[in-house]
Amino acid sequence: MTDRLIQQALLQVLTPIFDPTFSASSYGYRPGRSAQQAVSAMKAHVTAGHRWVVDLDLKAFFDRVNHDLLMARIARRIHDKRVRRLIRRYLEVGMFQDGLVVPRQQGTPQGGPLSPLLANILLDDVDKELERRGHRFCRYADDLQVYVKSQRAGERVMASLSDCLESSLRLTVNRAKSAVDRPWSRGYLGYTLTRHKLPKLTLAKASLQRLMQRVREILKRGKGRNIRRVIEELTPVLRGWASYFSLVEVSALSKRHWSANCQPSASSIPSRLVSPAFW
């Protein structure tokens, strides 16, 4: 609790210093910004004619942050050595492996209030480089997509951006999951787009699958329990999901899409939960 309190205090002091300098295309873990804003920006870029996307996946980003590179960027604005020393101590705090405390050589302490801000500080250099080149992009923490007008341009951006991340920031690009593709073939923050000339927001396949899996788990645990308790557990899940995906413009799911991707069991999932009228 003491650690979290100190990290939160650091966050509240550092945020007004760093946040105003961050890119307008950075949406993750920032005051007044949200994933839904990033999704809306994605739609706007594609609607404007940038119908190819460079979808970049960073392998275990929070575990691979280089401490020296991060501290160098913090030192650009934070001149108090005591504050910098405290931040480094949090970065290097030990972690348990096989029952033993092992010093942390790289990465940030996940789950702490300070970690998302440190991620934004490190990746801000990437944002600034993309802005300098005039690219349209959206970044939510380590989820980065760049929108271009042709596949050839996308491949050039992918090559140069991968080189920048790996050589300058010493991060690892997951080439198996990264791709230059059409936006409607790549999900972003749980959403995807339709193929229309004026694209509309819809659900990524995995989003619906995760919801149905969660519903199945709750209903399975509910066997033999009071129905009110099952409803109390299920309600916040459904309300939270519906609230997050309130931007969806294609609300009705075709029977073919549903049977191919979700495979619900009629005996375990009430039909009213998957009816468009329910949402």
PDB file of C-alpha atoms in Angstrom:
ATOM      1  CA  MET A   1       0.000   0.000   0.000  1.00  0.00           C
ATOM      2  CA  THR A   2       2.873   2.385   0.803  1.00  0.00           C
ATOM      3  CA  ASP A   3       4.491   1.677  -2.567  1.00  0.00           C
ATOM      4  CA  ARG A   4       1.244   2.351  -4.428  1.00  0.00           C
ATOM      5  CA  LEU A   5       0.699   5.570  -2.476  1.00  0.00           C
ATOM      6  CA  ILE A   6       4.181   6.861  -3.368  1.00  0.00           C
ATOM      7  CA  GLN A   7       3.781   5.828  -7.007  1.00  0.00           C
ATOM      8  CA  GLN A   8       0.444   7.639  -7.174  1.00  0.00           C
ATOM      9  CA  ALA A   9       2.054  10.758  -5.687  1.00  0.00           C
ATOM     10  CA  LEU A  10       4.793  10.591  -8.325  1.00  0.00           C
ATOM     11  CA  LEU A  11       2.183  10.139 -11.041  1.00  0.00           C
ATOM     12  CA  GLN A  12       0.231  13.205  -9.928  1.00  0.00           C
ATOM     13  CA  VAL A  13       3.372  15.342  -9.981  1.00  0.00           C
ATOM     14  CA  LEU A  14       4.840  13.987 -13.229  1.00  0.00           C
ATOM     15  CA  THR A  15       1.643  13.929 -15.313  1.00  0.00           C
ATOM     16  CA  PRO A  16       1.264  17.753 -15.586  1.00  0.00           C
ATOM     17  CA  ILE A  17       4.921  17.932 -16.657  1.00  0.00           C
ATOM     18  CA  PHE A  18       4.901  15.249 -19.366  1.00  0.00           C
ATOM     19  CA  ASP A  19       1.296  14.888 -20.542  1.00  0.00           C
ATOM     20  CA  PRO A  20       0.941  18.286 -22.294  1.00  0.00           C
ATOM     21  CA  THR A  21       3.922  17.393 -24.510  1.00  0.00           C
ATOM     22  CA  PHE A  22       2.528  14.022 -25.625  1.00  0.00           C
ATOM     23  CA  SER A  23       1.129  13.504 -29.126  1.00  0.00           C
ATOM     24  CA  ALA A  24      -2.551  14.178 -29.832  1.00  0.00           C
ATOM     25  CA  SER A  25      -2.622  10.677 -31.365  1.00  0.00           C
ATOM     26  CA  SER A  26      -1.693   9.026 -28.052  1.00  0.00           C
ATOM     27  CA  TYR A  27      -4.800   7.935 -26.131  1.00  0.00           C
ATOM     28  CA  GLY A  28      -3.720   5.401 -23.529  1.00  0.00           C
ATOM     29  CA  TYR A  29      -3.831   6.164 -19.791  1.00  0.00           C
ATOM     30  CA  ARG A  30      -3.998   9.925 -20.184  1.00  0.00           C
ATOM     31  CA  PRO A  31      -6.351  12.398 -18.466  1.00  0.00           C
ATOM     32  CA  GLY A  32      -9.422  13.100 -20.589  1.00  0.00           C
ATOM     33  CA  ARG A  33      -8.562  10.430 -23.149  1.00  0.00           C
ATOM     34  CA  SER A  34      -9.999   6.972 -23.738  1.00  0.00           C
ATOM     35  CA  ALA A  35      -9.935   3.893 -25.920  1.00  0.00           C
ATOM     36  CA  GLN A  36     -13.198   4.982 -27.535  1.00  0.00           C
ATOM     37  CA  GLN A  37     -11.539   8.191 -28.721  1.00  0.00           C
ATOM     38  CA  ALA A  38      -8.772   6.108 -30.288  1.00  0.00           C
ATOM     39  CA  VAL A  39     -11.359   3.936 -32.049  1.00  0.00           C
ATOM     40  CA  SER A  40     -13.184   7.025 -33.372  1.00  0.00           C
ATOM     41  CA  ALA A  41      -9.870   8.405 -34.671  1.00  0.00           C
ATOM     42  CA  MET A  42      -9.162   5.071 -36.389  1.00  0.00           C
ATOM     43  CA  LYS A  43     -12.499   5.305 -38.205  1.00  0.00           C
ATOM     44  CA  ALA A  44     -11.813   8.929 -39.219  1.00  0.00           C
ATOM     45  CA  HIS A  45      -8.410   8.062 -40.712  1.00  0.00           C
ATOM     46  CA  VAL A  46      -9.845   5.193 -42.776  1.00  0.00           C
ATOM     47  CA  THR A  47     -12.831   7.283 -43.887  1.00  0.00           C
ATOM     48  CA  ALA A  48     -10.370   9.945 -45.094  1.00  0.00           C
ATOM     49  CA  GLY A  49      -8.928   7.420 -47.557  1.00  0.00           C
ATOM     50  CA  HIS A  50      -6.096   5.798 -45.597  1.00  0.00           C
ATOM     51  CA  ARG A  51      -7.389   2.291 -46.220  1.00  0.00           C
ATOM     52  CA  TRP A  52      -4.237   0.318 -45.362  1.00  0.00           C
ATOM     53  CA  VAL A  53      -3.032  -0.168 -41.809  1.00  0.00           C
ATOM     54  CA  VAL A  54       0.376  -0.925 -40.345  1.00  0.00           C
ATOM     55  CA  ASP A  55      -0.571  -2.949 -37.275  1.00  0.00           C
ATOM     56  CA  LEU A  56       2.497  -3.202 -35.039  1.00  0.00           C
ATOM     57  CA  ASP A  57       2.673  -5.603 -32.102  1.00  0.00           C
ATOM     58  CA  LEU A  58       5.409  -5.186 -29.483  1.00  0.00           C
ATOM     59  CA  LYS A  59       6.463  -8.434 -27.860  1.00  0.00           C
ATOM     60  CA  ALA A  60       6.137  -8.299 -24.041  1.00  0.00           C
ATOM     61  CA  PHE A  61       6.555  -4.527 -24.111  1.00  0.00           C
ATOM     62  CA  PHE A  62       6.237  -3.856 -20.373  1.00  0.00           C
ATOM     63  CA  ASP A  63       8.792  -6.587 -19.652  1.00  0.00           C
ATOM     64  CA  ARG A  64      11.384  -5.255 -22.121  1.00  0.00           C
ATOM     65  CA  VAL A  65      11.592  -1.536 -21.355  1.00  0.00           C
ATOM     66  CA  ASN A  66      15.251  -0.525 -21.168  1.00  0.00           C
ATOM     67  CA  HIS A  67      15.859   1.328 -17.892  1.00  0.00           C
ATOM     68  CA  ASP A  68      18.718   3.522 -19.124  1.00  0.00           C
ATOM     69  CA  LEU A  69      16.828   4.692 -22.215  1.00  0.00           C
ATOM     70  CA  LEU A  70      13.729   5.436 -20.145  1.00  0.00           C
ATOM     71  CA  MET A  71      15.651   7.319 -17.457  1.00  0.00           C
ATOM     72  CA  ALA A  72      17.424   9.393 -20.114  1.00  0.00           C
ATOM     73  CA  ARG A  73      14.052  10.566 -21.393  1.00  0.00           C
ATOM     74  CA  ILE A  74      12.823  11.309 -17.885  1.00  0.00           C
ATOM     75  CA  ALA A  75      15.982  13.326 -17.182  1.00  0.00           C
ATOM     76  CA  ARG A  76      15.143  15.668 -20.060  1.00  0.00           C
ATOM     77  CA  ARG A  77      12.417  17.246 -17.905  1.00  0.00           C
ATOM     78  CA  ILE A  78      13.034  16.040 -14.343  1.00  0.00           C
ATOM     79  CA  HIS A  79      16.218  17.613 -12.962  1.00  0.00           C
ATOM     80  CA  ASP A  80      15.748  16.606  -9.325  1.00  0.00           C
ATOM     81  CA  LYS A  81      18.126  13.677  -8.785  1.00  0.00           C
ATOM     82  CA  ARG A  82      16.130  12.447  -5.785  1.00  0.00           C
ATOM     83  CA  VAL A  83      13.033  11.951  -7.910  1.00  0.00           C
ATOM     84  CA  ARG A  84      14.983  10.224 -10.663  1.00  0.00           C
ATOM     85  CA  ARG A  85      16.664   7.951  -8.102  1.00  0.00           C
ATOM     86  CA  LEU A  86      13.265   7.004  -6.655  1.00  0.00           C
ATOM     87  CA  ILE A  87      11.842   6.159 -10.088  1.00  0.00           C
ATOM     88  CA  ARG A  88      14.853   3.983 -10.927  1.00  0.00           C
ATOM     89  CA  ARG A  89      14.482   2.123  -7.632  1.00  0.00           C
ATOM     90  CA  TYR A  90      10.907   1.285  -8.586  1.00  0.00           C
ATOM     91  CA  LEU A  91      12.089   0.103 -11.991  1.00  0.00           C
ATOM     92  CA  GLU A  92      14.757  -2.131 -10.478  1.00  0.00           C
ATOM     93  CA  VAL A  93      12.718  -3.527  -7.596  1.00  0.00           C
ATOM     94  CA  GLY A  94      13.135  -7.312  -7.357  1.00  0.00           C
ATOM     95  CA  MET A  95      10.568  -9.880  -8.438  1.00  0.00           C
ATOM     96  CA  PHE A  96       9.881 -13.427  -7.288  1.00  0.00           C
ATOM     97  CA  GLN A  97      11.011 -16.302  -9.492  1.00  0.00           C
ATOM     98  CA  ASP A  98      10.885 -19.858  -8.136  1.00  0.00           C
ATOM     99  CA  GLY A  99      10.571 -18.502  -4.608  1.00  0.00           C
ATOM    100  CA  LEU A 100      13.650 -16.270  -4.870  1.00  0.00           C
ATOM    101  CA  VAL A 101      13.924 -12.494  -5.261  1.00  0.00           C
ATOM    102  CA  VAL A 102      15.594 -11.683  -8.603  1.00  0.00           C
ATOM    103  CA  PRO A 103      16.724  -8.131  -9.503  1.00  0.00           C
ATOM    104  CA  ARG A 104      14.834  -6.620 -12.436  1.00  0.00           C
ATOM    105  CA  GLN A 105      17.220  -5.813 -15.288  1.00  0.00           C
ATOM    106  CA  GLN A 106      14.577  -4.406 -17.651  1.00  0.00           C
ATOM    107  CA  GLY A 107      10.850  -3.752 -17.782  1.00  0.00           C
ATOM    108  CA  THR A 108       8.461  -1.743 -15.620  1.00  0.00           C
ATOM    109  CA  PRO A 109       6.529  -2.894 -12.524  1.00  0.00           C
ATOM    110  CA  GLN A 110       3.174  -3.875 -13.992  1.00  0.00           C
ATOM    111  CA  GLY A 111       0.031  -3.105 -12.062  1.00  0.00           C
ATOM    112  CA  GLY A 112       1.493   0.011 -10.447  1.00  0.00           C
ATOM    113  CA  PRO A 113       0.042   3.488 -11.054  1.00  0.00           C
ATOM    114  CA  LEU A 114       3.323   4.773 -12.497  1.00  0.00           C
ATOM    115  CA  SER A 115       3.873   2.121 -15.170  1.00  0.00           C
ATOM    116  CA  PRO A 116       1.506   3.485 -17.897  1.00  0.00           C
ATOM    117  CA  LEU A 117       3.031   6.977 -17.693  1.00  0.00           C
ATOM    118  CA  LEU A 118       6.538   5.543 -18.030  1.00  0.00           C
ATOM    119  CA  ALA A 119       5.405   3.626 -21.119  1.00  0.00           C
ATOM    120  CA  ASN A 120       4.057   6.806 -22.694  1.00  0.00           C
ATOM    121  CA  ILE A 121       7.293   8.660 -21.917  1.00  0.00           C
ATOM    122  CA  LEU A 122       9.379   6.008 -23.685  1.00  0.00           C
ATOM    123  CA  LEU A 123       7.112   5.672 -26.732  1.00  0.00           C
ATOM    124  CA  ASP A 124       6.635   9.422 -27.168  1.00  0.00           C
ATOM    125  CA  ASP A 125       9.755   9.472 -29.353  1.00  0.00           C
ATOM    126  CA  VAL A 126       7.984   7.117 -31.771  1.00  0.00           C
ATOM    127  CA  ASP A 127       4.918   9.371 -31.810  1.00  0.00           C
ATOM    128  CA  LYS A 128       7.023  12.433 -32.545  1.00  0.00           C
ATOM    129  CA  GLU A 129       8.835  10.667 -35.404  1.00  0.00           C
ATOM    130  CA  LEU A 130       5.511   9.592 -36.961  1.00  0.00           C
ATOM    131  CA  GLU A 131       4.220  13.154 -36.654  1.00  0.00           C
ATOM    132  CA  ARG A 132       7.409  14.508 -38.245  1.00  0.00           C
ATOM    133  CA  ARG A 133       6.838  12.227 -41.231  1.00  0.00           C
ATOM    134  CA  GLY A 134       3.203  13.322 -41.503  1.00  0.00           C
ATOM    135  CA  HIS A 135       1.657   9.912 -40.800  1.00  0.00           C
ATOM    136  CA  ARG A 136      -1.809   9.319 -39.407  1.00  0.00           C
ATOM    137  CA  PHE A 137      -1.747   6.936 -36.467  1.00  0.00           C
ATOM    138  CA  CYS A 138      -3.362   5.891 -33.193  1.00  0.00           C
ATOM    139  CA  ARG A 139      -1.491   4.629 -30.157  1.00  0.00           C
ATOM    140  CA  TYR A 140      -3.049   3.288 -26.989  1.00  0.00           C
ATOM    141  CA  ALA A 141      -0.144   2.364 -24.672  1.00  0.00           C
ATOM    142  CA  ASP A 142       1.752  -0.253 -26.733  1.00  0.00           C
ATOM    143  CA  ASP A 143      -1.096  -0.822 -29.244  1.00  0.00           C
ATOM    144  CA  LEU A 144       0.020   1.102 -32.334  1.00  0.00           C
ATOM    145  CA  GLN A 145      -1.560   1.380 -35.771  1.00  0.00           C
ATOM    146  CA  VAL A 146      -0.436   3.629 -38.640  1.00  0.00           C
ATOM    147  CA  TYR A 147      -2.836   4.384 -41.528  1.00  0.00           C
ATOM    148  CA  VAL A 148      -1.555   4.823 -45.082  1.00  0.00           C
ATOM    149  CA  LYS A 149      -2.979   4.911 -48.612  1.00  0.00           C
ATOM    150  CA  SER A 150      -1.213   1.938 -50.184  1.00  0.00           C
ATOM    151  CA  GLN A 151       0.266  -1.417 -49.316  1.00  0.00           C
ATOM    152  CA  ARG A 152       3.664  -0.319 -50.616  1.00  0.00           C
ATOM    153  CA  ALA A 153       3.663   2.719 -48.325  1.00  0.00           C
ATOM    154  CA  GLY A 154       2.616   0.470 -45.444  1.00  0.00           C
ATOM    155  CA  GLU A 155       5.521  -1.876 -46.031  1.00  0.00           C
ATOM    156  CA  ARG A 156       7.963   1.048 -46.015  1.00  0.00           C
ATOM    157  CA  VAL A 157       6.496   2.341 -42.744  1.00  0.00           C
ATOM    158  CA  MET A 158       6.604  -1.127 -41.213  1.00  0.00           C
ATOM    159  CA  ALA A 159      10.287  -1.538 -42.081  1.00  0.00           C
ATOM    160  CA  SER A 160      11.386   1.894 -40.854  1.00  0.00           C
ATOM    161  CA  LEU A 161       9.232   1.781 -37.712  1.00  0.00           C
ATOM    162  CA  SER A 162      10.459  -1.691 -36.773  1.00  0.00           C
ATOM    163  CA  ASP A 163      14.048  -0.541 -37.202  1.00  0.00           C
ATOM    164  CA  CYS A 164      13.419   2.519 -35.019  1.00  0.00           C
ATOM    165  CA  LEU A 165      11.830   0.489 -32.236  1.00  0.00           C
ATOM    166  CA  GLU A 166      14.454  -2.240 -32.242  1.00  0.00           C
ATOM    167  CA  SER A 167      17.594  -0.144 -32.710  1.00  0.00           C
ATOM    168  CA  SER A 168      16.716   3.090 -30.900  1.00  0.00           C
ATOM    169  CA  LEU A 169      14.444   1.820 -28.125  1.00  0.00           C
ATOM    170  CA  ARG A 170      15.678  -1.795 -27.957  1.00  0.00           C
ATOM    171  CA  LEU A 171      12.163  -3.185 -28.092  1.00  0.00           C
ATOM    172  CA  THR A 172      11.156  -6.379 -29.890  1.00  0.00           C
ATOM    173  CA  VAL A 173       8.597  -6.308 -32.714  1.00  0.00           C
ATOM    174  CA  ASN A 174       6.476  -9.448 -32.847  1.00  0.00           C
ATOM    175  CA  ARG A 175       6.642 -10.019 -36.590  1.00  0.00           C
ATOM    176  CA  ALA A 176       4.266 -12.983 -36.444  1.00  0.00           C
ATOM    177  CA  LYS A 177       1.463 -10.755 -35.135  1.00  0.00           C
ATOM    178  CA  SER A 178       2.398  -7.539 -36.943  1.00  0.00           C
ATOM    179  CA  ALA A 179       1.145  -6.963 -40.463  1.00  0.00           C
ATOM    180  CA  VAL A 180       0.331  -4.517 -43.254  1.00  0.00           C
ATOM    181  CA  ASP A 181      -3.312  -5.215 -44.013  1.00  0.00           C
ATOM    182  CA  ARG A 182      -6.734  -3.769 -44.610  1.00  0.00           C
ATOM    183  CA  PRO A 183      -8.288  -2.155 -41.507  1.00  0.00           C
ATOM    184  CA  TRP A 184     -11.348  -4.406 -41.621  1.00  0.00           C
ATOM    185  CA  SER A 185      -9.075  -7.426 -41.387  1.00  0.00           C
ATOM    186  CA  ARG A 186      -7.345  -6.155 -38.223  1.00  0.00           C
ATOM    187  CA  GLY A 187      -9.083  -5.430 -34.940  1.00  0.00           C
ATOM    188  CA  TYR A 188      -8.159  -2.452 -32.787  1.00  0.00           C
ATOM    189  CA  LEU A 189      -9.024  -2.248 -29.087  1.00  0.00           C
ATOM    190  CA  GLY A 190     -11.842  -4.741 -29.570  1.00  0.00           C
ATOM    191  CA  TYR A 191     -13.377  -2.987 -32.578  1.00  0.00           C
ATOM    192  CA  THR A 192     -13.015  -3.370 -36.316  1.00  0.00           C
ATOM    193  CA  LEU A 193     -14.473  -1.714 -39.430  1.00  0.00           C
ATOM    194  CA  THR A 194     -16.784  -2.750 -42.244  1.00  0.00           C
ATOM    195  CA  ARG A 195     -15.611  -2.714 -45.866  1.00  0.00           C
ATOM    196  CA  HIS A 196     -17.942   0.116 -46.959  1.00  0.00           C
ATOM    197  CA  LYS A 197     -16.688   3.254 -48.698  1.00  0.00           C
ATOM    198  CA  LEU A 198     -17.831   5.038 -45.562  1.00  0.00           C
ATOM    199  CA  PRO A 199     -16.812   2.360 -43.034  1.00  0.00           C
ATOM    200  CA  LYS A 200     -18.786   1.666 -39.900  1.00  0.00           C
ATOM    201  CA  LEU A 201     -17.575   0.414 -36.546  1.00  0.00           C
ATOM    202  CA  THR A 202     -18.387  -3.139 -35.598  1.00  0.00           C
ATOM    203  CA  LEU A 203     -17.162  -5.810 -33.183  1.00  0.00           C
ATOM    204  CA  ALA A 204     -13.919  -7.669 -33.674  1.00  0.00           C
ATOM    205  CA  LYS A 205     -14.594 -11.405 -33.647  1.00  0.00           C
ATOM    206  CA  ALA A 206     -12.494 -12.026 -30.555  1.00  0.00           C
ATOM    207  CA  SER A 207     -14.458  -9.441 -28.525  1.00  0.00           C
ATOM    208  CA  LEU A 208     -17.710 -11.333 -28.828  1.00  0.00           C
ATOM    209  CA  GLN A 209     -16.007 -14.647 -28.204  1.00  0.00           C
ATOM    210  CA  ARG A 210     -14.484 -13.347 -24.960  1.00  0.00           C
ATOM    211  CA  LEU A 211     -17.847 -12.052 -23.786  1.00  0.00           C
ATOM    212  CA  MET A 212     -19.600 -15.343 -24.465  1.00  0.00           C
ATOM    213  CA  GLN A 213     -16.848 -17.263 -22.697  1.00  0.00           C
ATOM    214  CA  ARG A 214     -17.244 -15.003 -19.661  1.00  0.00           C
ATOM    215  CA  VAL A 215     -21.018 -15.459 -19.704  1.00  0.00           C
ATOM    216  CA  ARG A 216     -20.632 -19.236 -19.935  1.00  0.00           C
ATOM    217  CA  GLU A 217     -18.308 -19.247 -16.914  1.00  0.00           C
ATOM    218  CA  ILE A 218     -20.740 -17.217 -14.804  1.00  0.00           C
ATOM    219  CA  LEU A 219     -23.753 -19.319 -15.802  1.00  0.00           C
ATOM    220  CA  LYS A 220     -21.823 -22.524 -15.192  1.00  0.00           C
ATOM    221  CA  ARG A 221     -20.907 -21.381 -11.682  1.00  0.00           C
ATOM    222  CA  GLY A 222     -24.536 -20.369 -11.175  1.00  0.00           C
ATOM    223  CA  LYS A 223     -25.912 -23.900 -11.265  1.00  0.00           C
ATOM    224  CA  GLY A 224     -27.601 -24.551  -7.953  1.00  0.00           C
ATOM    225  CA  ARG A 225     -27.183 -20.938  -6.814  1.00  0.00           C
ATOM    226  CA  ASN A 226     -29.833 -18.333  -6.127  1.00  0.00           C
ATOM    227  CA  ILE A 227     -30.804 -16.727  -9.441  1.00  0.00           C
ATOM    228  CA  ARG A 228     -30.502 -13.243  -7.915  1.00  0.00           C
ATOM    229  CA  ARG A 229     -26.824 -13.819  -7.145  1.00  0.00           C
ATOM    230  CA  VAL A 230     -26.195 -14.996 -10.694  1.00  0.00           C
ATOM    231  CA  ILE A 231     -27.884 -11.869 -12.043  1.00  0.00           C
ATOM    232  CA  GLU A 232     -25.844  -9.662  -9.686  1.00  0.00           C
ATOM    233  CA  GLU A 233     -22.637 -11.194 -11.033  1.00  0.00           C
ATOM    234  CA  LEU A 234     -23.725 -11.115 -14.654  1.00  0.00           C
ATOM    235  CA  THR A 235     -25.156  -7.579 -14.738  1.00  0.00           C
ATOM    236  CA  PRO A 236     -21.903  -5.569 -14.319  1.00  0.00           C
ATOM    237  CA  VAL A 237     -20.188  -7.737 -16.944  1.00  0.00           C
ATOM    238  CA  LEU A 238     -22.906  -7.105 -19.519  1.00  0.00           C
ATOM    239  CA  ARG A 239     -23.319  -3.439 -18.657  1.00  0.00           C
ATOM    240  CA  GLY A 240     -19.572  -2.797 -18.803  1.00  0.00           C
ATOM    241  CA  TRP A 241     -19.282  -4.618 -22.113  1.00  0.00           C
ATOM    242  CA  ALA A 242     -22.249  -2.784 -23.629  1.00  0.00           C
ATOM    243  CA  SER A 243     -20.899   0.555 -22.410  1.00  0.00           C
ATOM    244  CA  TYR A 244     -17.436  -0.013 -23.885  1.00  0.00           C
ATOM    245  CA  PHE A 245     -18.863  -1.124 -27.237  1.00  0.00           C
ATOM    246  CA  SER A 246     -21.485   1.625 -27.409  1.00  0.00           C
ATOM    247  CA  LEU A 247     -19.788   2.994 -30.547  1.00  0.00           C
ATOM    248  CA  VAL A 248     -20.749  -0.091 -32.571  1.00  0.00           C
ATOM    249  CA  GLU A 249     -22.794   0.982 -35.596  1.00  0.00           C
ATOM    250  CA  VAL A 250     -23.542  -2.464 -37.003  1.00  0.00           C
ATOM    251  CA  SER A 251     -25.534  -3.917 -34.135  1.00  0.00           C
ATOM    252  CA  ALA A 252     -27.258  -6.939 -35.675  1.00  0.00           C
ATOM    253  CA  LEU A 253     -25.194 -10.110 -36.087  1.00  0.00           C
ATOM    254  CA  SER A 254     -25.945 -12.408 -38.960  1.00  0.00           C
ATOM    255  CA  LYS A 255     -26.775 -16.018 -38.135  1.00  0.00           C
ATOM    256  CA  ARG A 256     -23.836 -17.144 -40.271  1.00  0.00           C
ATOM    257  CA  HIS A 257     -21.393 -14.890 -38.359  1.00  0.00           C
ATOM    258  CA  TRP A 258     -22.785 -16.029 -35.021  1.00  0.00           C
ATOM    259  CA  SER A 259     -22.649 -19.764 -35.754  1.00  0.00           C
ATOM    260  CA  ALA A 260     -19.195 -19.542 -37.309  1.00  0.00           C
ATOM    261  CA  ASN A 261     -17.501 -17.529 -34.608  1.00  0.00           C
ATOM    262  CA  CYS A 262     -19.325 -17.912 -31.299  1.00  0.00           C
ATOM    263  CA  GLN A 263     -20.943 -21.360 -31.320  1.00  0.00           C
ATOM    264  CA  PRO A 264     -23.258 -20.724 -28.356  1.00  0.00           C
ATOM    265  CA  SER A 265     -24.902 -23.555 -26.510  1.00  0.00           C
ATOM    266  CA  ALA A 266     -28.688 -23.143 -26.347  1.00  0.00           C
ATOM    267  CA  SER A 267     -28.749 -24.982 -23.046  1.00  0.00           C
ATOM    268  CA  SER A 268     -26.229 -22.692 -21.338  1.00  0.00           C
ATOM    269  CA  ILE A 269     -26.843 -19.192 -22.793  1.00  0.00           C
ATOM    270  CA  PRO A 270     -30.272 -17.512 -22.714  1.00  0.00           C
ATOM    271  CA  SER A 271     -31.236 -16.342 -26.192  1.00  0.00           C
ATOM    272  CA  ARG A 272     -32.193 -12.901 -24.859  1.00  0.00           C
ATOM    273  CA  LEU A 273     -28.546 -12.200 -24.010  1.00  0.00           C
ATOM    274  CA  VAL A 274     -27.482 -12.438 -27.646  1.00  0.00           C
ATOM    275  CA  SER A 275     -30.506 -10.722 -29.139  1.00  0.00           C
ATOM    276  CA  PRO A 276     -29.783  -7.283 -30.672  1.00  0.00           C
ATOM    277  CA  ALA A 277     -32.833  -5.983 -28.775  1.00  0.00           C
ATOM    278  CA  PHE A 278     -31.086  -6.772 -25.488  1.00  0.00           C
ATOM    279  CA  TRP A 279     -28.392  -4.181 -26.219  1.00  0.00           C
TER     280      TRP A 279
END
